[in-house]
mmCIF file of C-alpha atoms in Angstrom:
data_model
loop_
_atom_site.group_PDB
_atom_site.id
_atom_site.type_symbol
_atom_site.label_atom_id
_atom_site.label_comp_id
_atom_site.label_asym_id
_atom_site.label_seq_id
_atom_site.Cartn_x
_atom_site.Cartn_y
_atom_site.Cartn_z
ATOM 1 C CA MET A 246 -0.176 0.025 0.113
ATOM 2 C CA ILE A 247 1.239 3.531 -0.835
ATOM 3 C CA ALA A 248 0.106 6.061 2.021
ATOM 4 C CA THR A 249 -1.549 9.065 1.091
ATOM 5 C CA GLY A 250 -2.730 10.915 4.351
ATOM 6 C CA GLY A 251 -5.388 9.268 6.495
ATOM 7 C CA SER A 252 -6.212 6.548 3.924
ATOM 8 C CA GLY A 253 -4.070 5.134 1.161
ATOM 9 C CA ILE A 254 -4.069 3.590 -2.309
ATOM 10 C CA GLU A 255 -4.155 0.032 -3.159
ATOM 11 C CA ILE A 256 -2.909 -0.786 -6.509
ATOM 12 C CA ASN A 257 -4.563 -4.260 -7.862
ATOM 13 C CA LEU A 258 -3.263 -6.132 -10.963
ATOM 14 C CA THR A 259 -6.103 -8.152 -12.712
ATOM 15 C CA ALA A 260 -5.803 -10.131 -15.484
ATOM 16 C CA VAL A 261 -8.325 -11.116 -18.258
ATOM 17 C CA ILE A 262 -6.698 -14.597 -19.777
ATOM 18 C CA LEU A 263 -8.500 -15.355 -22.866
ATOM 19 C CA ALA A 264 -8.053 -18.716 -24.600
ATOM 20 C CA MET A 265 -10.311 -20.741 -27.102
ATOM 21 C CA ARG A 266 -12.237 -24.100 -26.180
ATOM 22 C CA GLY A 267 -13.135 -25.499 -29.526
ATOM 23 C CA ASP A 268 -15.156 -22.614 -31.391
ATOM 24 C CA ASP A 269 -15.937 -20.630 -28.313
ATOM 25 C CA PRO A 270 -13.909 -17.943 -26.426
ATOM 26 C CA VAL A 271 -13.333 -18.676 -22.794
ATOM 27 C CA VAL A 272 -11.952 -16.686 -19.940
ATOM 28 C CA TYR A 273 -10.275 -17.874 -16.731
ATOM 29 C CA ALA A 274 -12.135 -17.292 -13.641
ATOM 30 C CA SER A 275 -11.828 -19.246 -10.044
ATOM 31 C CA SER A 276 -13.335 -18.860 -6.997
ATOM 32 C CA LEU A 277 -12.421 -16.097 -4.604
ATOM 33 C CA GLY A 278 -14.290 -17.388 -1.590
ATOM 34 C CA ALA A 279 -17.397 -19.398 -0.604
ATOM 35 C CA THR A 280 -19.656 -16.625 -0.931
ATOM 36 C CA MET A 281 -18.196 -14.823 -4.048
ATOM 37 C CA PRO A 282 -18.759 -15.474 -7.699
ATOM 38 C CA PRO A 283 -15.761 -16.475 -9.764
ATOM 39 C CA GLY A 284 -13.303 -13.792 -10.467
ATOM 40 C CA LEU A 285 -10.353 -12.986 -12.607
ATOM 41 C CA PRO A 286 -6.623 -13.811 -11.291
ATOM 42 C CA SER A 287 -5.588 -10.626 -9.501
ATOM 43 C CA GLY A 288 -3.225 -9.310 -6.470
ATOM 44 C CA PRO A 289 -1.758 -6.173 -5.422
ATOM 45 C CA PHE A 290 1.592 -4.817 -6.969
ATOM 46 C CA ASP A 291 4.437 -5.344 -4.870
ATOM 47 C CA PRO A 292 7.411 -2.888 -5.830
ATOM 48 C CA GLY A 293 9.669 -4.583 -3.410
ATOM 49 C CA ARG A 294 8.693 -7.929 -5.619
ATOM 50 C CA HIS A 295 7.765 -6.992 -8.967
ATOM 51 C CA ARG A 296 10.186 -4.822 -11.179
ATOM 52 C CA THR A 297 7.034 -3.740 -13.196
ATOM 53 C CA LEU A 298 3.344 -4.216 -13.345
ATOM 54 C CA GLU A 299 3.297 -6.394 -16.060
ATOM 55 C CA LEU A 300 5.785 -8.888 -14.365
ATOM 56 C CA GLY A 301 3.619 -8.934 -11.371
ATOM 57 C CA LEU A 302 0.785 -9.460 -13.622
ATOM 58 C CA ARG A 303 2.424 -12.555 -15.127
ATOM 59 C CA SER A 304 3.301 -13.839 -11.745
ATOM 60 C CA PHE A 305 -0.198 -13.939 -10.462
ATOM 61 C CA ALA A 306 -1.305 -15.780 -13.439
ATOM 62 C CA GLN A 307 1.373 -18.395 -12.907
ATOM 63 C CA GLU A 308 0.797 -18.625 -9.342
ATOM 64 C CA GLN A 309 -2.954 -18.480 -9.414
ATOM 65 C CA ALA A 310 -3.937 -20.408 -12.579
ATOM 66 C CA GLY A 311 -0.508 -22.194 -13.531
ATOM 67 C CA LEU A 312 -0.558 -20.395 -16.990
ATOM 68 C CA THR A 313 2.158 -18.989 -18.888
ATOM 69 C CA LEU A 314 0.788 -15.829 -21.138
ATOM 70 C CA GLY A 315 1.653 -15.127 -24.405
ATOM 71 C CA TYR A 316 0.377 -11.560 -25.445
ATOM 72 C CA VAL A 317 -0.150 -9.203 -22.679
ATOM 73 C CA GLU A 318 -1.500 -5.469 -22.866
ATOM 74 C CA GLN A 319 -2.315 -3.280 -20.158
ATOM 75 C CA LEU A 320 -6.091 -1.924 -20.941
ATOM 76 C CA TYR A 321 -7.996 -0.405 -18.183
ATOM 77 C CA THR A 322 -7.490 1.704 -14.972
ATOM 78 C CA PHE A 323 -10.363 2.437 -12.513
ATOM 79 C CA GLY A 324 -9.994 3.872 -9.384
ATOM 80 C CA ASP A 325 -12.714 4.242 -6.406
ATOM 81 C CA ARG A 326 -12.868 4.166 -2.671
ATOM 82 C CA GLY A 327 -15.097 2.188 -0.333
ATOM 83 C CA ARG A 328 -16.638 0.054 -2.948
ATOM 84 C CA LEU A 329 -15.625 -3.255 -1.238
ATOM 85 C CA LEU A 330 -16.757 -2.324 2.151
ATOM 86 C CA PRO A 331 -19.900 -4.017 3.605
ATOM 87 C CA GLU A 332 -22.884 -1.700 3.206
ATOM 88 C CA GLY A 333 -23.395 0.789 5.914
ATOM 89 C CA SER A 334 -19.356 1.028 6.680
ATOM 90 C CA GLY A 335 -18.089 4.447 6.612
ATOM 91 C CA GLU A 336 -15.753 5.153 3.857
ATOM 92 C CA ALA A 337 -13.505 7.989 5.238
ATOM 93 C CA ALA A 338 -10.346 5.570 6.349
ATOM 94 C CA ALA A 339 -11.033 3.202 3.226
ATOM 95 C CA PRO A 340 -8.196 2.790 0.729
ATOM 96 C CA HIS A 341 -8.545 4.309 -2.279
ATOM 97 C CA LEU A 342 -8.404 1.009 -4.995
ATOM 98 C CA VAL A 343 -6.717 1.528 -8.320
ATOM 99 C CA SER A 344 -7.518 -1.501 -10.270
ATOM 100 C CA ILE A 345 -5.498 -2.032 -13.296
ATOM 101 C CA GLY A 346 -6.485 -4.566 -15.823
ATOM 102 C CA TYR A 347 -4.820 -6.505 -18.547
ATOM 103 C CA LEU A 348 -5.693 -8.502 -21.578
ATOM 104 C CA ALA A 349 -3.502 -11.715 -22.039
ATOM 105 C CA LEU A 350 -3.957 -14.210 -24.528
ATOM 106 C CA THR A 351 -2.919 -18.048 -24.124
ATOM 107 C CA ARG A 352 -3.474 -21.460 -25.785
ATOM 108 C CA MET A 353 -5.330 -23.920 -23.637
ATOM 109 C CA ALA A 354 -3.453 -27.379 -23.634
ATOM 110 C CA ALA A 355 -5.367 -30.543 -24.158
ATOM 111 C CA GLY A 356 -6.045 -31.975 -20.947
ATOM 112 C CA ALA A 357 -4.731 -29.091 -18.710
ATOM 113 C CA ALA A 358 -5.853 -29.211 -15.187
ATOM 114 C CA GLN A 359 -7.022 -25.384 -15.216
ATOM 115 C CA ARG A 360 -9.685 -26.204 -18.177
ATOM 116 C CA GLU A 361 -12.621 -26.278 -15.527
ATOM 117 C CA ASN A 362 -11.883 -22.538 -14.658
ATOM 118 C CA PHE A 363 -12.199 -21.206 -18.136
ATOM 119 C CA LEU A 364 -15.658 -20.007 -18.284
ATOM 120 C CA PRO A 365 -17.599 -19.587 -21.746
ATOM 121 C CA LEU A 366 -16.935 -15.593 -22.254
ATOM 122 C CA TYR A 367 -20.594 -15.003 -23.683
ATOM 123 C CA THR A 368 -22.256 -16.096 -20.133
ATOM 124 C CA PHE A 369 -20.969 -12.783 -18.610
ATOM 125 C CA PHE A 370 -22.250 -10.993 -22.091
ATOM 126 C CA PRO A 371 -24.871 -13.002 -23.700
ATOM 127 C CA TRP A 372 -26.140 -10.122 -25.887
ATOM 128 C CA GLU A 373 -22.667 -9.777 -27.549
ATOM 129 C CA ASP A 374 -22.819 -13.327 -29.381
ATOM 130 C CA TRP A 375 -24.407 -12.412 -32.560
ATOM 131 C CA ARG A 376 -23.093 -15.563 -34.372
ATOM 132 C CA GLY A 377 -26.202 -17.386 -34.649
ATOM 133 C CA GLY A 378 -28.166 -14.014 -35.360
ATOM 134 C CA ARG A 379 -29.716 -11.354 -33.240
ATOM 135 C CA PRO A 380 -29.469 -12.617 -29.454
ATOM 136 C CA ASP A 381 -33.138 -13.106 -28.159
ATOM 137 C CA ILE A 382 -32.223 -11.428 -24.989
ATOM 138 C CA LEU A 383 -31.828 -8.087 -26.918
ATOM 139 C CA ASP A 384 -35.523 -7.648 -27.807
ATOM 140 C CA ARG A 385 -37.143 -9.753 -25.065
ATOM 141 C CA VAL A 386 -35.488 -8.499 -21.983
ATOM 142 C CA LEU A 387 -32.626 -5.939 -22.412
ATOM 143 C CA LEU A 388 -33.846 -3.275 -24.704
ATOM 144 C CA PRO A 389 -37.445 -3.095 -23.265
ATOM 145 C CA ALA A 390 -35.796 -2.401 -19.501
ATOM 146 C CA LEU A 391 -33.525 0.270 -21.268
ATOM 147 C CA GLU A 392 -36.319 1.751 -22.856
ATOM 148 C CA ARG A 393 -38.117 2.392 -19.865
ATOM 149 C CA TRP A 394 -34.886 3.836 -18.020
ATOM 150 C CA ALA A 395 -34.100 6.264 -20.904
ATOM 151 C CA GLY A 396 -37.814 7.458 -20.940
ATOM 152 C CA GLU A 397 -37.509 8.147 -17.259
ATOM 153 C CA GLY A 398 -34.666 10.539 -17.966
ATOM 154 C CA GLU A 399 -35.494 11.681 -21.465
ATOM 155 C CA ALA A 400 -35.710 15.137 -20.500
ATOM 156 C CA SER A 401 -32.302 15.833 -19.365
ATOM 157 C CA SER A 402 -28.610 14.925 -20.007
ATOM 158 C CA ASP A 403 -27.434 11.656 -18.252
ATOM 159 C CA ALA A 404 -25.056 12.445 -15.196
ATOM 160 C CA GLU A 405 -22.772 9.740 -16.324
ATOM 161 C CA GLY A 406 -23.016 10.083 -19.890
ATOM 162 C CA ARG A 407 -20.903 13.229 -20.444
ATOM 163 C CA GLY A 408 -23.676 15.467 -21.758
ATOM 164 C CA LEU A 409 -25.565 12.812 -23.755
ATOM 165 C CA THR A 410 -29.198 11.929 -23.008
ATOM 166 C CA ARG A 411 -30.189 8.509 -22.009
ATOM 167 C CA ARG A 412 -31.744 8.254 -24.946
ATOM 168 C CA GLU A 413 -28.746 9.090 -27.121
ATOM 169 C CA ARG A 414 -26.609 6.850 -24.902
ATOM 170 C CA LEU A 415 -28.869 3.905 -25.943
ATOM 171 C CA ALA A 416 -28.764 4.603 -29.441
ATOM 172 C CA LEU A 417 -24.966 4.774 -29.693
ATOM 173 C CA SER A 418 -24.377 1.831 -27.452
ATOM 174 C CA PHE A 419 -26.860 -0.764 -28.716
ATOM 175 C CA GLY A 420 -27.709 0.570 -32.250
ATOM 176 C CA VAL A 421 -31.164 1.640 -31.879
ATOM 177 C CA ASP A 422 -33.270 4.563 -33.633
ATOM 178 C CA GLY A 423 -31.178 4.006 -36.833
ATOM 179 C CA THR A 424 -27.799 4.023 -35.171
ATOM 180 C CA PRO A 425 -25.529 0.903 -36.645
ATOM 181 C CA PHE A 426 -24.562 -1.758 -33.974
ATOM 182 C CA ASP A 427 -20.811 -1.392 -33.077
ATOM 183 C CA GLU A 428 -19.513 -4.534 -31.852
ATOM 184 C CA GLU A 429 -16.522 -2.721 -30.510
ATOM 185 C CA LYS A 430 -18.833 -0.818 -27.919
ATOM 186 C CA VAL A 431 -18.835 -3.891 -25.458
ATOM 187 C CA LEU A 432 -17.589 -1.633 -22.526
ATOM 188 C CA GLU A 433 -20.169 1.105 -23.401
ATOM 189 C CA ARG A 434 -23.009 -1.300 -23.633
ATOM 190 C CA TYR A 435 -21.902 -2.766 -20.040
ATOM 191 C CA GLU A 436 -21.439 0.716 -18.866
ATOM 192 C CA LEU A 437 -25.030 1.605 -19.758
ATOM 193 C CA LEU A 438 -26.754 -1.275 -18.320
ATOM 194 C CA TYR A 439 -24.581 -0.473 -14.879
ATOM 195 C CA SER A 440 -26.167 2.818 -15.136
ATOM 196 C CA ALA A 441 -29.380 1.832 -15.482
ATOM 197 C CA GLY A 442 -29.315 -0.562 -12.722
ATOM 198 C CA LEU A 443 -29.976 -3.424 -14.620
ATOM 199 C CA VAL A 444 -26.846 -5.886 -13.740
ATOM 200 C CA ASP A 445 -26.107 -7.266 -10.250
ATOM 201 C CA GLU A 446 -22.911 -5.182 -9.585
ATOM 202 C CA ALA A 447 -24.904 -2.069 -9.876
ATOM 203 C CA ARG A 448 -27.211 -3.218 -6.461
ATOM 204 C CA ARG A 449 -23.896 -4.584 -4.954
ATOM 205 C CA ASP A 450 -22.055 -1.054 -5.180
ATOM 206 C CA ARG A 451 -25.440 0.341 -3.756
ATOM 207 C CA ARG A 452 -26.281 2.091 -6.860
ATOM 208 C CA GLN A 453 -29.361 4.607 -6.485
ATOM 209 C CA ALA A 454 -30.418 3.695 -9.990
ATOM 210 C CA ALA A 455 -30.397 -0.168 -9.131
ATOM 211 C CA MET A 456 -33.874 -1.513 -9.877
ATOM 212 C CA PRO A 457 -35.556 -3.384 -7.063
ATOM 213 C CA ASP A 458 -36.630 -6.595 -9.446
ATOM 214 C CA ARG A 459 -33.472 -6.348 -11.337
ATOM 215 C CA LEU A 460 -32.829 -8.625 -14.099
ATOM 216 C CA ARG A 461 -30.173 -11.127 -14.195
ATOM 217 C CA LEU A 462 -28.049 -9.847 -17.252
ATOM 218 C CA GLY A 463 -25.131 -12.370 -17.563
ATOM 219 C CA GLN A 464 -22.979 -14.150 -14.987
ATOM 220 C CA VAL A 465 -21.846 -11.474 -12.365
ATOM 221 C CA MET A 466 -18.387 -11.307 -11.192
ATOM 222 C CA PRO A 467 -16.796 -10.029 -8.108
ATOM 223 C CA PHE A 468 -15.501 -6.124 -7.834
ATOM 224 C CA ASP A 469 -15.145 -4.620 -11.155
ATOM 225 C CA HIS A 470 -13.921 -7.499 -12.849
ATOM 226 C CA ARG A 471 -17.154 -7.914 -15.505
ATOM 227 C CA ARG A 472 -16.188 -4.125 -16.574
ATOM 228 C CA ILE A 473 -12.599 -5.168 -17.114
ATOM 229 C CA VAL A 474 -13.544 -8.148 -19.425
ATOM 230 C CA ALA A 475 -15.964 -6.108 -21.490
ATOM 231 C CA THR A 476 -13.027 -3.586 -22.049
ATOM 232 C CA ALA A 477 -10.665 -6.673 -23.050
ATOM 233 C CA LEU A 478 -13.351 -7.850 -25.383
ATOM 234 C CA GLY A 479 -13.985 -4.487 -27.109
ATOM 235 C CA ARG A 480 -10.018 -4.053 -27.467
ATOM 236 C CA LEU A 481 -9.489 -7.352 -29.064
ATOM 237 C CA ARG A 482 -12.415 -6.909 -31.284
ATOM 238 C CA GLY A 483 -10.981 -3.441 -32.545
ATOM 239 C CA LYS A 484 -7.592 -4.906 -32.489
ATOM 240 C CA LEU A 485 -8.367 -7.455 -35.189
ATOM 241 C CA LYS A 486 -8.574 -5.137 -37.924
ATOM 242 C CA TYR A 487 -4.667 -3.896 -37.681
ATOM 243 C CA ARG A 488 -3.154 -6.709 -35.496
ATOM 244 C CA PRO A 489 -2.802 -10.455 -36.199
ATOM 245 C CA LEU A 490 -3.629 -11.294 -32.700
ATOM 246 C CA VAL A 491 -5.913 -14.156 -33.544
ATOM 247 C CA PHE A 492 -2.963 -16.302 -34.297
ATOM 248 C CA GLU A 493 -2.067 -16.026 -30.465
ATOM 249 C CA LEU A 494 -5.328 -18.046 -29.901
ATOM 250 C CA MET A 495 -4.367 -20.617 -32.839
ATOM 251 C CA ALA A 496 -2.504 -23.943 -32.707
ATOM 252 C CA ASP A 497 0.654 -24.144 -35.138
ATOM 253 C CA GLN A 498 -1.442 -25.499 -38.002
ATOM 254 C CA PHE A 499 -4.882 -24.939 -38.635
ATOM 255 C CA THR A 500 -7.343 -24.976 -41.360
ATOM 256 C CA LEU A 501 -8.816 -21.571 -42.819
ATOM 257 C CA THR A 502 -12.570 -22.830 -41.589
ATOM 258 C CA ASP A 503 -11.010 -23.240 -37.968
ATOM 259 C CA LEU A 504 -9.398 -19.772 -38.292
ATOM 260 C CA GLN A 505 -12.827 -18.308 -39.602
ATOM 261 C CA ARG A 506 -14.559 -20.000 -36.557
ATOM 262 C CA LYS A 507 -12.318 -18.333 -34.044
ATOM 263 C CA VAL A 508 -12.606 -14.845 -35.640
ATOM 264 C CA GLU A 509 -16.275 -15.014 -35.458
ATOM 265 C CA ALA A 510 -16.259 -16.272 -31.874
ATOM 266 C CA ILE A 511 -14.287 -13.096 -30.931
ATOM 267 C CA SER A 512 -16.063 -10.569 -33.251
ATOM 268 C CA GLY A 513 -19.424 -12.161 -32.000
ATOM 269 C CA HIS A 514 -20.904 -12.229 -35.711
ATOM 270 C CA HIS A 515 -20.935 -14.769 -38.659
ATOM 271 C CA LEU A 516 -18.853 -13.911 -41.518
ATOM 272 C CA HIS A 517 -19.393 -14.846 -45.236
ATOM 273 C CA LYS A 518 -16.905 -17.782 -45.916
ATOM 274 C CA GLN A 519 -15.843 -17.121 -49.452
ATOM 275 C CA ASN A 520 -15.016 -13.034 -48.469
ATOM 276 C CA PHE A 521 -13.061 -14.055 -45.413
ATOM 277 C CA ARG A 522 -10.859 -16.579 -47.379
ATOM 278 C CA ARG A 523 -10.099 -14.103 -49.817
ATOM 279 C CA LEU A 524 -8.982 -11.446 -47.280
ATOM 280 C CA VAL A 525 -6.920 -14.092 -45.275
ATOM 281 C CA GLU A 526 -5.194 -15.223 -48.482
ATOM 282 C CA THR A 527 -4.779 -11.873 -50.419
ATOM 283 C CA GLY A 528 -3.476 -10.243 -47.106
ATOM 284 C CA GLY A 529 -0.714 -12.869 -47.304
ATOM 285 C CA LEU A 530 -1.614 -13.445 -43.451
ATOM 286 C CA VAL A 531 -1.166 -17.545 -43.946
ATOM 287 C CA GLU A 532 1.064 -20.015 -45.856
ATOM 288 C CA PRO A 533 0.009 -23.648 -46.523
ATOM 289 C CA THR A 534 2.231 -25.987 -44.612
ATOM 290 C CA GLY A 535 2.012 -28.968 -47.201
ATOM 291 C CA GLU A 536 -0.073 -30.792 -45.168
ATOM 292 C CA GLN A 537 -3.724 -32.022 -44.765
ATOM 293 C CA THR A 538 -6.019 -32.969 -42.321
ATOM 294 C CA THR A 539 -9.668 -34.517 -42.279
ATOM 295 C CA THR A 540 -12.746 -32.806 -41.394
ATOM 296 C CA LYS A 541 -16.397 -34.076 -41.837
ATOM 297 C CA GLY A 542 -14.732 -36.827 -44.112
ATOM 298 C CA ARG A 543 -13.216 -34.213 -46.565
ATOM 299 C CA PRO A 544 -9.592 -33.516 -46.782
ATOM 300 C CA ALA A 545 -8.829 -29.805 -45.902
ATOM 301 C CA ALA A 546 -5.284 -27.979 -46.269
ATOM 302 C CA LEU A 547 -3.266 -27.009 -43.279
ATOM 303 C CA PHE A 548 -1.898 -23.420 -42.974
ATOM 304 C CA ARG A 549 -0.005 -21.605 -40.723
ATOM 305 C CA PHE A 550 0.604 -17.626 -39.699
ATOM 306 C CA ARG A 551 3.191 -16.419 -42.092
ATOM 307 C CA ARG A 552 5.078 -14.118 -39.649
ATOM 308 C CA GLU A 553 7.040 -12.091 -42.265
ATOM 309 C CA VAL A 554 3.675 -10.118 -42.809
ATOM 310 C CA LEU A 555 4.724 -8.388 -39.539
ATOM 311 C CA ARG A 556 7.576 -6.618 -41.195
ATOM 312 C CA GLU A 557 5.885 -5.942 -44.440
ATOM 313 C CA ARG A 558 3.211 -3.535 -43.294
ATOM 314 C CA PRO A 559 2.461 -1.725 -40.164
ATOM 315 C CA ALA A 560 -1.241 -2.880 -39.857
ATOM 316 C CA PRO A 561 -1.464 -6.652 -40.838
ATOM 317 C CA GLY A 562 -4.947 -7.338 -39.432
ATOM 318 C CA LEU A 563 -8.132 -8.588 -40.544
ATOM 319 C CA ARG A 564 -10.523 -5.802 -42.052
ATOM 320 C CA LEU A 565 -13.728 -7.967 -41.819
ATOM 321 C CA SER A 566 -16.566 -7.070 -43.803
ATOM 322 C CA ALA A 567 -20.286 -6.667 -41.985
ATOM 323 C CA ARG A 568 -22.198 -9.404 -41.143
ATOM 324 C CA GLY A 569 -23.295 -11.626 -43.631
ATOM 325 C CA SER A 570 -25.379 -15.105 -43.608
ATOM 326 C CA GLY A 571 -23.606 -16.731 -46.501
#
């Protein structure tokens, strides 16, 4: 802890460790206590032990999850006082918690002991998975509740919307009123649900807006962990367009169908098969290995990531087309 007057500052490092289980993205989350929901690997930064923030994060991942991380990126900093205190406690002497989140990618080894601790990513955000079409939860549950919330404060700017009205925040986040749906706005959608009191974390944090009969919109997480996961998913979706990060999650050899399914799993929507293959092949992102495998009784060529592309152009990503049904 770093002392600052009567209270203090605690720096907490938290990792969103993302991997693939088959064609589905999964996040490492384990029990943090008998009465707490599954949470992300985390721990306090110790300047005497950890030379850098990232090294501290990697050590927590190894100690708590037994995982060696590949790509790591700092993505989130959030500070608040008193959020972790029991309801009714005084906040004057509470430490100011600074939570620094990281995105980390890893490959899940077959038969790994940690597999049971990897939870499906979209259990936390069921409204983000469009691979099978528009999620039913949007029109059945979520948007009607948000419409009521927006109507209650329609006449004035939302205090947490930086000058935007509730209706404007709803349109920009969820693509209503003629606004296109932006798959990268994962955090904005979660923050809007939090502001509207529609997620369990809002009640836990004693939000005045929390609805008495709150809806269970996705699996709850402790502290601000679901907010950090939302940030990680939005960041990863954006980076697919200019960084070949998806290959951090692939086996050394893969079929183009397998690659497409992994990209669809992260982006959250279906991609046109021929357009995707043309994009990958003309972009020089992969090269054939000369080997084949059998899928559904048919031979399929195996490919690998062509690492030379990293030296050939500054943004070797996947410029994905809009949702398709082909």
